Amino acid sequence: MAKKIPTRLYLAEDEIPQYWYNIRADMREKPDPLLHPGTLQPASAADLEGVFCKEPVKQELDAATPLIKIPEGLREFYQAYRPAPLIRAYFLEKALGTPAEIYYKHEGVNTSGSHKLNSAAAQAFYAKAEGIEALTTETGAGQWGSAMAMACAFYGIHLTVYMVKVSSGQKPYRKALIETYGAELIPSPSNTTQAGRALLAQNPDTGGSLGCAISEAVEKAVSGAGCRYVLGSVLNHVLLHQSIIGQETKAAFDKYGVKPDIIIGCAGGGSNLGGLLAPFIADKLKGASRTRFIAVEPASCPSFTRGRYAYDFGDTAKTTPLIRMYTLGSAFMPSASHAGGLRYHGMNPTLSKLYHDGFLEARTAAQTEVFDAAVRFAKIEGILPAPESAHAVKAAIDEALECKRSNEKKTILFGLTGTGYFDMTAYMAYNAKTMTDYIPTDEDLAKGFASLPDIPQNRGMN
Ligand SMILES: *Cc1c(COP(=O)(O)O)cnc(C)c1O
């Protein structure tokens, strides 16, 4: 008889994976390279090292090495909050009356409250090892800023965080948390950079965007010696660090003989989803698995489902290398939704390629239906999800109900990326029934697409 699956599928400390997994190594068709925006030639390590630390740059450009060792000094920090719980959602299954098995990987069990600490710690670790004294970054909803502040406090590095203005107003406790860990916080757009001043001159009332905050943080990093920039999503090295999520999940599933049929993640820039699905999609790339992979994005910021697969900048001021990805255009300004971590115009280039080639599905969910799912989940499983994570909860519930209709016993895995303790303003709006669903019109999207760079690689797409 098969072993009964416990509610928590435990891993011991020494079972925490030793390696990250780099999906690109097993892709027959690789994602297109980053391009230098001036020469339109593939970006070199030298191009990127002025902005980022060296080891992350090496990882960014490495499309060949499948397993990359997690450094020992970092693994020790991981052990302080990992393995993250992998939970069988017995209560949810029962409440839905579904024959499906539902599992979730809970990345919210550290003070910063999300999976972002996995890459924040890695990037702070490498900065320290390379003798970098200060880092800059941006934060949307505040999770990345909190994670970087924690990681920089641990490794002893000065941090400046540009926080999207609308979020810093909505989330005063995030701001306080970041400052408590010793980081300097500046609402963006600000008058501390050229990029910020330019945007304020055009639109003094703007609530800002991740793209704009990135421009400010990059500008600040390149203007200071011994200072580098760190990014919390989108790029391939971030996705690599997040593969710890999938590596752990697979290790625990292998112990209990569980094989997922459907893997679901919310998608902002793609790092948690890419990290969760990484070791599982390896088999699919070899044609040895029928597992489905589903990205869930907000209807207010539909990069996969309504975006173009084109070369685009990562930021509003058009300073980053060009990335071929599903994008709404760097000038796209998403409406002020409560899932701040999903308000980004582009998607990770590896996931974009997998989506383009049919290995990954995508769907959208509107804000109020996402919160319906969040509150339902909180009451049944006990955990209050972050608004971003609730997108995955919604899709998991939908898939489980589909199994009920078709009477199929599928195994569903989703990423619960974080907890919602700092998102109570959003829950208050939901409870007061003042929450709205703004879905961009085709005209709104056209404005974003008009900002795509007019380069030969993009002709025929613009
Ligand atoms: C940032 C964030 C996301 C989205 O980012 P990805 O890079 O797409 O993973 C999702 N959930 C939470 C809780 C976040 O903080």
CSV table of C-alpha atoms and ligand atoms in Angstrom, one decimal:
chain,number,residue,atom,x,y,z
A,1,MET,CA,0.0,0.0,0.0
A,2,ALA,CA,1.2,3.5,-0.8
A,3,LYS,CA,2.5,5.5,2.2
A,4,LYS,CA,0.0,8.0,3.5
A,5,ILE,CA,1.2,11.5,2.6
A,6,PRO,CA,1.6,13.6,5.7
A,7,THR,CA,0.2,17.2,5.8
A,8,ARG,CA,3.8,18.5,5.8
A,9,LEU,CA,6.3,16.7,3.5
A,10,TYR,CA,9.4,17.2,5.6
A,11,LEU,CA,13.0,17.5,4.5
A,12,ALA,CA,15.8,17.4,7.0
A,13,GLU,CA,18.4,20.2,7.0
A,14,ASP,CA,21.0,18.0,5.3
A,15,GLU,CA,18.4,17.3,2.5
A,16,ILE,CA,18.3,21.0,1.5
A,17,PRO,CA,19.5,20.8,-2.1
A,18,GLN,CA,23.2,21.7,-2.8
A,19,TYR,CA,22.6,22.9,-6.3
A,20,TRP,CA,20.5,25.4,-8.2
A,21,TYR,CA,19.2,24.1,-11.5
A,22,ASN,CA,19.6,26.2,-14.7
A,23,ILE,CA,16.7,25.4,-17.1
A,24,ARG,CA,18.5,26.9,-20.1
A,25,ALA,CA,21.1,24.1,-20.1
A,26,ASP,CA,18.4,21.6,-21.1
A,27,MET,CA,16.5,23.7,-23.6
A,28,ARG,CA,17.3,22.7,-27.2
A,29,GLU,CA,16.3,26.2,-28.3
A,30,LYS,CA,17.7,28.8,-26.0
A,31,PRO,CA,16.2,32.2,-25.1
A,32,ASP,CA,17.6,35.0,-27.3
A,33,PRO,CA,20.7,36.7,-25.8
A,34,LEU,CA,20.5,40.1,-24.0
A,35,LEU,CA,21.6,42.9,-26.4
A,36,HIS,CA,23.7,45.9,-25.7
A,37,PRO,CA,21.2,48.8,-26.5
A,38,GLY,CA,23.9,50.8,-28.4
A,39,THR,CA,25.5,48.2,-30.6
A,40,LEU,CA,22.6,45.7,-30.7
A,41,GLN,CA,25.3,43.0,-30.2
A,42,PRO,CA,24.9,40.3,-27.4
A,43,ALA,CA,25.7,41.9,-24.1
A,44,SER,CA,29.1,40.8,-22.7
A,45,ALA,CA,30.1,40.2,-19.1
A,46,ALA,CA,32.0,43.5,-19.3
A,47,ASP,CA,28.9,45.4,-20.3
A,48,LEU,CA,27.0,44.0,-17.4
A,49,GLU,CA,29.6,44.1,-14.7
A,50,GLY,CA,29.4,47.9,-14.3
A,51,VAL,CA,25.9,47.5,-13.0
A,52,PHE,CA,25.7,44.0,-11.4
A,53,CYS,CA,28.1,41.9,-9.3
A,54,LYS,CA,30.4,39.5,-11.2
A,55,GLU,CA,29.1,36.1,-10.2
A,56,PRO,CA,25.4,36.9,-11.0
A,57,VAL,CA,26.6,38.2,-14.4
A,58,LYS,CA,28.4,34.9,-15.0
A,59,GLN,CA,25.2,33.1,-14.1
A,60,GLU,CA,23.1,35.4,-16.2
A,61,LEU,CA,25.1,34.6,-19.3
A,62,ASP,CA,25.5,30.8,-18.6
A,63,ALA,CA,23.0,28.9,-20.7
A,64,ALA,CA,25.1,25.7,-20.6
A,65,THR,CA,25.7,24.5,-17.0
A,66,PRO,CA,22.7,22.6,-15.6
A,67,LEU,CA,23.7,22.4,-11.9
A,68,ILE,CA,25.3,25.3,-10.2
A,69,LYS,CA,26.6,24.8,-6.6
A,70,ILE,CA,25.0,26.9,-3.9
A,71,PRO,CA,28.0,28.5,-2.0
A,72,GLU,CA,28.5,27.1,1.5
A,73,GLY,CA,28.3,30.6,3.2
A,74,LEU,CA,24.9,31.1,1.5
A,75,ARG,CA,23.6,27.6,2.2
A,76,GLU,CA,24.1,28.3,5.9
A,77,PHE,CA,21.8,31.4,5.7
A,78,TYR,CA,19.3,29.3,3.7
A,79,GLN,CA,19.3,26.8,6.6
A,80,ALA,CA,18.1,29.5,8.9
A,81,TYR,CA,14.7,29.6,7.2
A,82,ARG,CA,14.6,26.6,4.9
A,83,PRO,CA,13.4,24.1,3.9
A,84,ALA,CA,10.2,26.0,3.2
A,85,PRO,CA,7.1,24.0,4.2
A,86,LEU,CA,5.6,21.8,1.4
A,87,ILE,CA,2.0,21.2,2.5
A,88,ARG,CA,-0.7,18.8,1.4
A,89,ALA,CA,-3.9,20.9,1.3
A,90,TYR,CA,-6.1,18.2,2.8
A,91,PHE,CA,-8.6,20.8,4.2
A,92,LEU,CA,-8.9,22.6,0.9
A,93,GLU,CA,-9.4,19.3,-1.0
A,94,LYS,CA,-12.2,18.3,1.4
A,95,ALA,CA,-13.9,21.7,1.2
A,96,LEU,CA,-13.9,21.7,-2.6
A,97,GLY,CA,-15.0,18.0,-2.7
A,98,THR,CA,-12.4,17.4,-5.4
A,99,PRO,CA,-10.7,14.1,-6.2
A,100,ALA,CA,-7.6,16.1,-7.0
A,101,GLU,CA,-4.5,16.1,-4.6
A,102,ILE,CA,-3.4,19.7,-3.9
A,103,TYR,CA,0.0,20.7,-2.6
A,104,TYR,CA,1.6,24.1,-2.0
A,105,LYS,CA,5.1,25.2,-1.3
A,106,HIS,CA,4.9,28.0,1.3
A,107,GLU,CA,7.7,30.6,0.8
A,108,GLY,CA,6.2,33.1,3.3
A,109,VAL,CA,7.9,31.7,6.4
A,110,ASN,CA,10.6,34.3,6.8
A,111,THR,CA,10.3,37.8,8.2
A,112,SER,CA,10.4,39.5,4.8
A,113,GLY,CA,7.4,37.3,4.0
A,114,SER,CA,8.1,35.9,0.5
A,115,HIS,CA,10.4,33.8,-1.7
A,116,LYS,CA,12.4,36.9,-2.7
A,117,LEU,CA,14.8,36.3,0.2
A,118,ASN,CA,16.2,33.3,-1.8
A,119,SER,CA,17.8,35.6,-4.4
A,120,ALA,CA,18.3,38.6,-2.1
A,121,ALA,CA,20.6,36.4,0.1
A,122,ALA,CA,22.4,35.1,-2.9
A,123,GLN,CA,23.0,38.5,-4.4
A,124,ALA,CA,24.1,40.0,-1.0
A,125,PHE,CA,26.4,37.0,-0.5
A,126,TYR,CA,28.2,37.6,-3.8
A,127,ALA,CA,28.4,41.3,-3.3
A,128,LYS,CA,30.2,40.7,0.0
A,129,ALA,CA,32.5,38.1,-1.5
A,130,GLU,CA,33.4,40.6,-4.3
A,131,GLY,CA,34.2,43.4,-1.9
A,132,ILE,CA,31.2,45.6,-2.9
A,133,GLU,CA,30.2,47.9,-0.1
A,134,ALA,CA,26.8,49.3,-1.2
A,135,LEU,CA,23.9,48.1,-3.2
A,136,THR,CA,20.9,49.8,-4.7
A,137,THR,CA,17.6,48.4,-5.8
A,138,GLU,CA,13.9,49.1,-6.4
A,139,THR,CA,10.9,47.6,-4.8
A,140,GLY,CA,7.3,47.6,-5.9
A,141,ALA,CA,5.0,46.1,-3.3
A,142,GLY,CA,7.9,46.1,-0.8
A,143,GLN,CA,8.7,42.4,-0.5
A,144,TRP,CA,11.9,42.6,-2.5
A,145,GLY,CA,13.1,45.7,-0.6
A,146,SER,CA,12.3,43.9,2.7
A,147,ALA,CA,14.2,40.8,1.5
A,148,MET,CA,17.2,42.8,0.4
A,149,ALA,CA,17.2,44.8,3.6
A,150,MET,CA,17.3,41.6,5.6
A,151,ALA,CA,20.1,40.1,3.4
A,152,CYS,CA,22.2,43.2,3.5
A,153,ALA,CA,21.9,43.5,7.3
A,154,PHE,CA,23.1,39.9,7.6
A,155,TYR,CA,26.0,40.3,5.2
A,156,GLY,CA,26.9,43.9,6.3
A,157,ILE,CA,26.2,45.9,3.2
A,158,HIS,CA,24.7,49.4,2.8
A,159,LEU,CA,21.4,49.4,0.8
A,160,THR,CA,19.4,52.1,-0.9
A,161,VAL,CA,15.8,51.1,-1.9
A,162,TYR,CA,13.7,53.0,-4.4
A,163,MET,CA,10.2,52.2,-3.6
A,164,VAL,CA,7.3,52.7,-6.1
A,165,LYS,CA,5.6,55.8,-4.6
A,166,VAL,CA,2.0,54.4,-4.7
A,167,SER,CA,3.2,51.3,-2.7
A,168,SER,CA,5.2,53.3,-0.1
A,169,GLY,CA,1.9,55.2,0.6
A,170,GLN,CA,-0.2,52.0,0.6
A,171,LYS,CA,2.3,50.1,2.7
A,172,PRO,CA,3.8,52.2,5.5
A,173,TYR,CA,4.7,49.1,7.5
A,174,ARG,CA,6.8,47.7,4.6
A,175,LYS,CA,8.7,51.0,4.6
A,176,ALA,CA,9.2,50.7,8.3
A,177,LEU,CA,10.4,47.1,8.1
A,178,ILE,CA,13.0,48.1,5.4
A,179,GLU,CA,14.2,51.0,7.5
A,180,THR,CA,14.3,48.8,10.6
A,181,TYR,CA,16.8,46.5,8.9
A,182,GLY,CA,18.9,49.5,8.2
A,183,ALA,CA,18.3,50.3,4.6
A,184,GLU,CA,17.7,53.8,3.2
A,185,LEU,CA,14.3,54.1,1.5
A,186,ILE,CA,13.4,56.7,-1.2
A,187,PRO,CA,9.9,56.9,-2.8
A,188,SER,CA,10.1,56.7,-6.6
A,189,PRO,CA,10.0,58.8,-8.8
A,190,SER,CA,12.2,61.0,-6.7
A,191,ASN,CA,14.3,64.1,-7.4
A,192,THR,CA,17.5,62.3,-6.5
A,193,THR,CA,18.1,61.0,-10.0
A,194,GLN,CA,17.8,62.3,-13.6
A,195,ALA,CA,15.4,59.5,-14.5
A,196,GLY,CA,13.1,60.4,-11.6
A,197,ARG,CA,13.2,64.2,-12.3
A,198,ALA,CA,12.4,63.6,-16.0
A,199,LEU,CA,9.4,61.5,-15.1
A,200,LEU,CA,8.2,64.0,-12.5
A,201,ALA,CA,8.5,66.8,-15.0
A,202,GLN,CA,6.2,64.9,-17.4
A,203,ASN,CA,3.8,63.7,-14.9
A,204,PRO,CA,4.1,65.2,-11.4
A,205,ASP,CA,1.2,63.1,-10.0
A,206,THR,CA,2.4,59.7,-11.1
A,207,GLY,CA,2.3,56.9,-8.6
A,208,GLY,CA,5.4,55.5,-10.2
A,209,SER,CA,6.1,52.1,-11.6
A,210,LEU,CA,8.7,49.3,-11.1
A,211,GLY,CA,10.3,50.3,-14.4
A,212,CYS,CA,10.9,53.8,-13.3
A,213,ALA,CA,12.2,52.7,-9.9
A,214,ILE,CA,14.6,50.4,-11.7
A,215,SER,CA,15.9,53.4,-13.7
A,216,GLU,CA,16.6,55.3,-10.6
A,217,ALA,CA,18.3,52.5,-8.8
A,218,VAL,CA,20.5,51.7,-11.8
A,219,GLU,CA,21.5,55.4,-12.2
A,220,LYS,CA,22.4,55.6,-8.5
A,221,ALA,CA,24.5,52.4,-8.7
A,222,VAL,CA,26.6,53.4,-11.7
A,223,SER,CA,27.3,56.8,-10.3
A,224,GLY,CA,28.9,55.5,-7.1
A,225,ALA,CA,32.2,53.6,-6.9
A,226,GLY,CA,32.0,50.2,-5.1
A,227,CYS,CA,28.3,50.3,-5.6
A,228,ARG,CA,26.2,47.8,-7.6
A,229,TYR,CA,22.6,47.2,-8.5
A,230,VAL,CA,20.5,44.2,-7.6
A,231,LEU,CA,17.2,43.1,-9.2
A,232,GLY,CA,14.6,40.9,-7.6
A,233,SER,CA,13.0,39.3,-10.6
A,234,VAL,CA,13.0,39.0,-14.4
A,235,LEU,CA,16.6,38.2,-15.0
A,236,ASN,CA,17.9,34.6,-15.4
A,237,HIS,CA,20.3,34.6,-12.4
A,238,VAL,CA,17.3,35.5,-10.2
A,239,LEU,CA,15.3,32.6,-11.6
A,240,LEU,CA,18.3,30.4,-11.0
A,241,HIS,CA,18.5,31.3,-7.3
A,242,GLN,CA,14.7,30.7,-7.0
A,243,SER,CA,15.2,27.2,-8.4
A,244,ILE,CA,15.9,26.2,-4.7
A,245,ILE,CA,12.0,26.3,-4.5
A,246,GLY,CA,11.6,23.6,-7.1
A,247,GLN,CA,14.7,21.6,-6.1
A,248,GLU,CA,13.4,21.3,-2.5
A,249,THR,CA,9.9,20.5,-3.7
A,250,LYS,CA,11.1,17.8,-6.1
A,251,ALA,CA,13.4,16.3,-3.3
A,252,ALA,CA,10.4,16.0,-1.0
A,253,PHE,CA,8.0,14.7,-3.7
A,254,ASP,CA,10.6,12.0,-4.7
A,255,LYS,CA,10.7,10.9,-1.0
A,256,TYR,CA,7.0,10.3,-1.0
A,257,GLY,CA,6.5,9.2,-4.6
A,258,VAL,CA,4.4,12.2,-5.6
A,259,LYS,CA,4.4,13.3,-9.3
A,260,PRO,CA,2.6,16.6,-10.1
A,261,ASP,CA,0.3,16.8,-13.1
A,262,ILE,CA,-0.2,20.5,-13.0
A,263,ILE,CA,2.2,23.2,-11.6
A,264,ILE,CA,0.9,26.7,-11.0
A,265,GLY,CA,2.5,29.9,-10.1
A,266,CYS,CA,1.7,33.6,-10.1
A,267,ALA,CA,3.8,35.6,-12.5
A,268,GLY,CA,5.1,39.1,-12.1
A,269,GLY,CA,8.6,38.9,-13.6
A,270,GLY,CA,8.5,35.1,-13.5
A,271,SER,CA,11.1,34.2,-10.9
A,272,ASN,CA,9.0,32.2,-8.4
A,273,LEU,CA,7.2,30.3,-11.1
A,274,GLY,CA,10.5,29.7,-13.0
A,275,GLY,CA,12.1,28.5,-9.8
A,276,LEU,CA,9.2,26.2,-8.8
A,277,LEU,CA,8.9,24.5,-12.2
A,278,ALA,CA,12.6,24.3,-13.0
A,279,PRO,CA,13.4,20.7,-12.1
A,280,PHE,CA,10.0,19.5,-13.3
A,281,ILE,CA,10.2,21.1,-16.7
A,282,ALA,CA,13.5,19.3,-17.4
A,283,ASP,CA,11.6,16.1,-18.0
A,284,LYS,CA,9.1,17.9,-20.2
A,285,LEU,CA,11.9,19.3,-22.3
A,286,LYS,CA,13.1,15.8,-22.9
A,287,GLY,CA,9.6,14.7,-23.9
A,288,ALA,CA,9.3,12.5,-20.9
A,289,SER,CA,6.5,14.2,-19.0
A,290,ARG,CA,3.0,15.5,-19.6
A,291,THR,CA,3.0,17.9,-16.7
A,292,ARG,CA,1.2,21.2,-17.4
A,293,PHE,CA,2.7,24.4,-16.3
A,294,ILE,CA,0.5,27.4,-15.7
A,295,ALA,CA,1.4,31.1,-15.2
A,296,VAL,CA,-1.2,33.3,-13.6
A,297,GLU,CA,-1.0,37.1,-14.1
A,298,PRO,CA,-3.3,39.9,-13.1
A,299,ALA,CA,-5.8,41.0,-15.8
A,300,SER,CA,-4.5,44.6,-15.1
A,301,CYS,CA,-0.9,43.7,-16.2
A,302,PRO,CA,-1.2,40.9,-18.8
A,303,SER,CA,2.4,40.5,-20.1
A,304,PHE,CA,2.1,36.9,-21.3
A,305,THR,CA,-1.5,36.8,-22.5
A,306,ARG,CA,-1.7,40.2,-24.3
A,307,GLY,CA,2.0,41.2,-24.6
A,308,ARG,CA,4.4,41.0,-27.5
A,309,TYR,CA,7.4,38.7,-27.7
A,310,ALA,CA,9.9,41.4,-28.5
A,311,TYR,CA,13.2,43.0,-27.5
A,312,ASP,CA,12.5,45.6,-24.8
A,313,PHE,CA,14.1,47.6,-22.0
A,314,GLY,CA,13.7,46.5,-18.5
A,315,ASP,CA,13.1,50.0,-17.3
A,316,THR,CA,11.2,53.2,-18.2
A,317,ALA,CA,14.3,55.3,-18.8
A,318,LYS,CA,15.5,52.7,-21.3
A,319,THR,CA,18.9,52.2,-19.8
A,320,THR,CA,19.1,48.4,-19.3
A,321,PRO,CA,20.2,45.9,-21.9
A,322,LEU,CA,17.5,44.8,-24.3
A,323,ILE,CA,15.7,41.6,-23.3
A,324,ARG,CA,13.7,39.5,-25.6
A,325,MET,CA,10.6,38.7,-23.6
A,326,TYR,CA,6.8,38.9,-23.5
A,327,THR,CA,6.3,42.6,-22.7
A,328,LEU,CA,3.6,45.3,-22.6
A,329,GLY,CA,6.3,47.9,-23.4
A,330,SER,CA,8.5,49.7,-20.9
A,331,ALA,CA,6.2,52.8,-20.9
A,332,PHE,CA,3.2,50.7,-19.9
A,333,MET,CA,1.8,52.0,-16.6
A,334,PRO,CA,-0.4,49.4,-15.0
A,335,SER,CA,-3.3,50.6,-12.9
A,336,ALA,CA,-2.8,50.7,-9.1
A,337,SER,CA,-3.7,47.1,-8.2
A,338,HIS,CA,-3.0,45.5,-4.8
A,339,ALA,CA,-0.8,42.8,-6.2
A,340,GLY,CA,2.1,45.3,-6.5
A,341,GLY,CA,4.6,42.5,-7.0
A,342,LEU,CA,2.9,41.6,-10.3
A,343,ARG,CA,2.9,45.1,-11.8
A,344,TYR,CA,5.8,44.7,-14.2
A,345,HIS,CA,5.7,45.2,-18.0
A,346,GLY,CA,7.9,42.2,-18.9
A,347,MET,CA,8.6,38.5,-18.2
A,348,ASN,CA,11.7,36.5,-17.6
A,349,PRO,CA,13.3,35.7,-21.0
A,350,THR,CA,13.6,31.9,-20.3
A,351,LEU,CA,10.0,31.6,-19.3
A,352,SER,CA,9.1,33.8,-22.3
A,353,LYS,CA,10.8,31.4,-24.6
A,354,LEU,CA,9.2,28.4,-23.0
A,355,TYR,CA,5.8,30.1,-23.3
A,356,HIS,CA,6.5,31.0,-27.0
A,357,ASP,CA,7.4,27.3,-27.7
A,358,GLY,CA,4.3,25.9,-26.0
A,359,PHE,CA,5.8,24.4,-22.9
A,360,LEU,CA,4.0,26.9,-20.6
A,361,GLU,CA,0.4,28.1,-20.4
A,362,ALA,CA,-0.8,31.5,-19.1
A,363,ARG,CA,-4.0,32.9,-17.9
A,364,THR,CA,-5.2,36.1,-16.2
A,365,ALA,CA,-7.3,36.6,-13.1
A,366,ALA,CA,-9.1,39.8,-12.1
A,367,GLN,CA,-8.5,41.4,-8.7
A,368,THR,CA,-11.8,40.7,-6.9
A,369,GLU,CA,-12.0,37.1,-8.0
A,370,VAL,CA,-8.4,36.7,-6.8
A,371,PHE,CA,-9.4,38.0,-3.3
A,372,ASP,CA,-12.4,35.8,-3.3
A,373,ALA,CA,-10.0,32.9,-3.6
A,374,ALA,CA,-7.5,34.4,-1.1
A,375,VAL,CA,-10.2,34.7,1.7
A,376,ARG,CA,-11.6,31.3,0.9
A,377,PHE,CA,-8.1,29.8,1.2
A,378,ALA,CA,-7.3,31.7,4.4
A,379,LYS,CA,-10.5,30.4,6.1
A,380,ILE,CA,-9.9,26.8,5.0
A,381,GLU,CA,-6.1,26.4,5.2
A,382,GLY,CA,-5.4,29.0,7.8
A,383,ILE,CA,-2.8,31.0,5.9
A,384,LEU,CA,-3.5,34.5,4.8
A,385,PRO,CA,-1.9,34.7,1.3
A,386,ALA,CA,-0.2,37.7,-0.3
A,387,PRO,CA,-2.4,39.2,-3.1
A,388,GLU,CA,0.2,38.0,-5.6
A,389,SER,CA,0.2,34.5,-4.3
A,390,ALA,CA,-3.6,34.5,-4.3
A,391,HIS,CA,-3.5,34.5,-8.1
A,392,ALA,CA,-2.0,31.0,-7.9
A,393,VAL,CA,-4.5,30.0,-5.2
A,394,LYS,CA,-7.3,31.0,-7.6
A,395,ALA,CA,-6.0,28.9,-10.5
A,396,ALA,CA,-5.4,25.9,-8.2
A,397,ILE,CA,-9.0,26.1,-7.0
A,398,ASP,CA,-10.2,26.4,-10.5
A,399,GLU,CA,-8.2,23.3,-11.6
A,400,ALA,CA,-9.3,21.3,-8.6
A,401,LEU,CA,-12.9,22.1,-9.4
A,402,GLU,CA,-12.3,21.1,-13.0
A,403,CYS,CA,-11.1,17.7,-11.7
A,404,LYS,CA,-14.3,17.5,-9.8
A,405,ARG,CA,-16.4,18.1,-12.9
A,406,SER,CA,-14.4,15.6,-15.0
A,407,ASN,CA,-13.9,13.2,-12.0
A,408,GLU,CA,-10.1,13.1,-12.6
A,409,LYS,CA,-7.7,12.5,-9.8
A,410,LYS,CA,-4.9,14.9,-10.7
A,411,THR,CA,-2.0,16.1,-8.6
A,412,ILE,CA,-1.8,19.9,-8.4
A,413,LEU,CA,1.1,21.9,-7.0
A,414,PHE,CA,1.1,25.6,-6.6
A,415,GLY,CA,3.6,28.2,-5.2
A,416,LEU,CA,2.3,30.1,-2.2
A,417,THR,CA,4.9,32.9,-2.6
A,418,GLY,CA,4.1,34.9,0.5
A,419,THR,CA,1.9,36.0,3.3
A,420,GLY,CA,-0.4,39.0,3.3
A,421,TYR,CA,0.2,40.5,6.7
A,422,PHE,CA,1.5,43.7,5.1
A,423,ASP,CA,-1.4,43.8,2.7
A,424,MET,CA,-4.2,44.5,5.1
A,425,THR,CA,-5.1,47.7,3.2
A,426,ALA,CA,-6.0,45.5,0.3
A,427,TYR,CA,-8.0,43.1,2.5
A,428,MET,CA,-9.8,46.2,4.0
A,429,ALA,CA,-10.8,47.3,0.5
A,430,TYR,CA,-12.0,43.8,-0.3
A,431,ASN,CA,-14.0,43.6,2.9
A,432,ALA,CA,-15.5,47.1,2.4
A,433,LYS,CA,-16.4,46.1,-1.2
A,434,THR,CA,-14.5,49.1,-2.6
A,435,MET,CA,-12.1,47.0,-4.6
A,436,THR,CA,-12.1,47.5,-8.4
A,437,ASP,CA,-11.0,45.6,-11.4
A,438,TYR,CA,-9.3,47.7,-14.0
A,439,ILE,CA,-8.6,45.8,-17.2
A,440,PRO,CA,-6.6,47.8,-19.7
A,441,THR,CA,-8.2,48.5,-23.1
A,442,ASP,CA,-6.4,47.8,-26.4
A,443,GLU,CA,-5.8,51.5,-26.6
A,444,ASP,CA,-4.1,51.5,-23.2
A,445,LEU,CA,-1.9,48.6,-24.4
A,446,ALA,CA,-1.1,50.4,-27.7
A,447,LYS,CA,0.5,53.2,-25.8
A,448,GLY,CA,2.9,50.7,-24.1
A,449,PHE,CA,3.7,48.9,-27.4
A,450,ALA,CA,4.5,52.2,-29.0
A,451,SER,CA,7.5,52.4,-26.6
A,452,LEU,CA,9.1,49.2,-27.9
A,453,PRO,CA,12.5,49.9,-29.4
A,454,ASP,CA,12.4,50.3,-33.2
A,455,ILE,CA,15.3,47.9,-34.0
A,456,PRO,CA,15.7,45.4,-36.8
A,457,GLN,CA,15.1,42.5,-34.4
A,458,ASN,CA,11.6,43.9,-33.6
A,459,ARG,CA,10.5,44.7,-37.1
A,460,GLY,CA,7.3,42.8,-38.0
A,461,MET,CA,6.3,42.9,-34.3
A,462,ASN,CA,5.8,46.6,-33.8
B,1,LIG,C1,7.5,39.6,-6.1
B,1,LIG,C2,6.5,38.7,-5.8
B,1,LIG,C3,5.8,37.9,-6.8
B,1,LIG,C4,6.1,38.0,-8.2
B,1,LIG,O1,7.4,38.0,-8.6
B,1,LIG,P1,8.0,36.8,-9.5
B,1,LIG,O2,9.3,37.2,-9.9
B,1,LIG,O3,7.1,36.7,-10.7
B,1,LIG,O4,8.0,35.6,-8.7
B,1,LIG,C5,4.9,37.0,-6.3
B,1,LIG,N1,4.6,36.9,-5.1
B,1,LIG,C6,5.2,37.6,-4.1
B,1,LIG,C7,4.7,37.4,-2.7
B,1,LIG,C8,6.1,38.5,-4.4
B,1,LIG,O5,6.7,39.2,-3.5
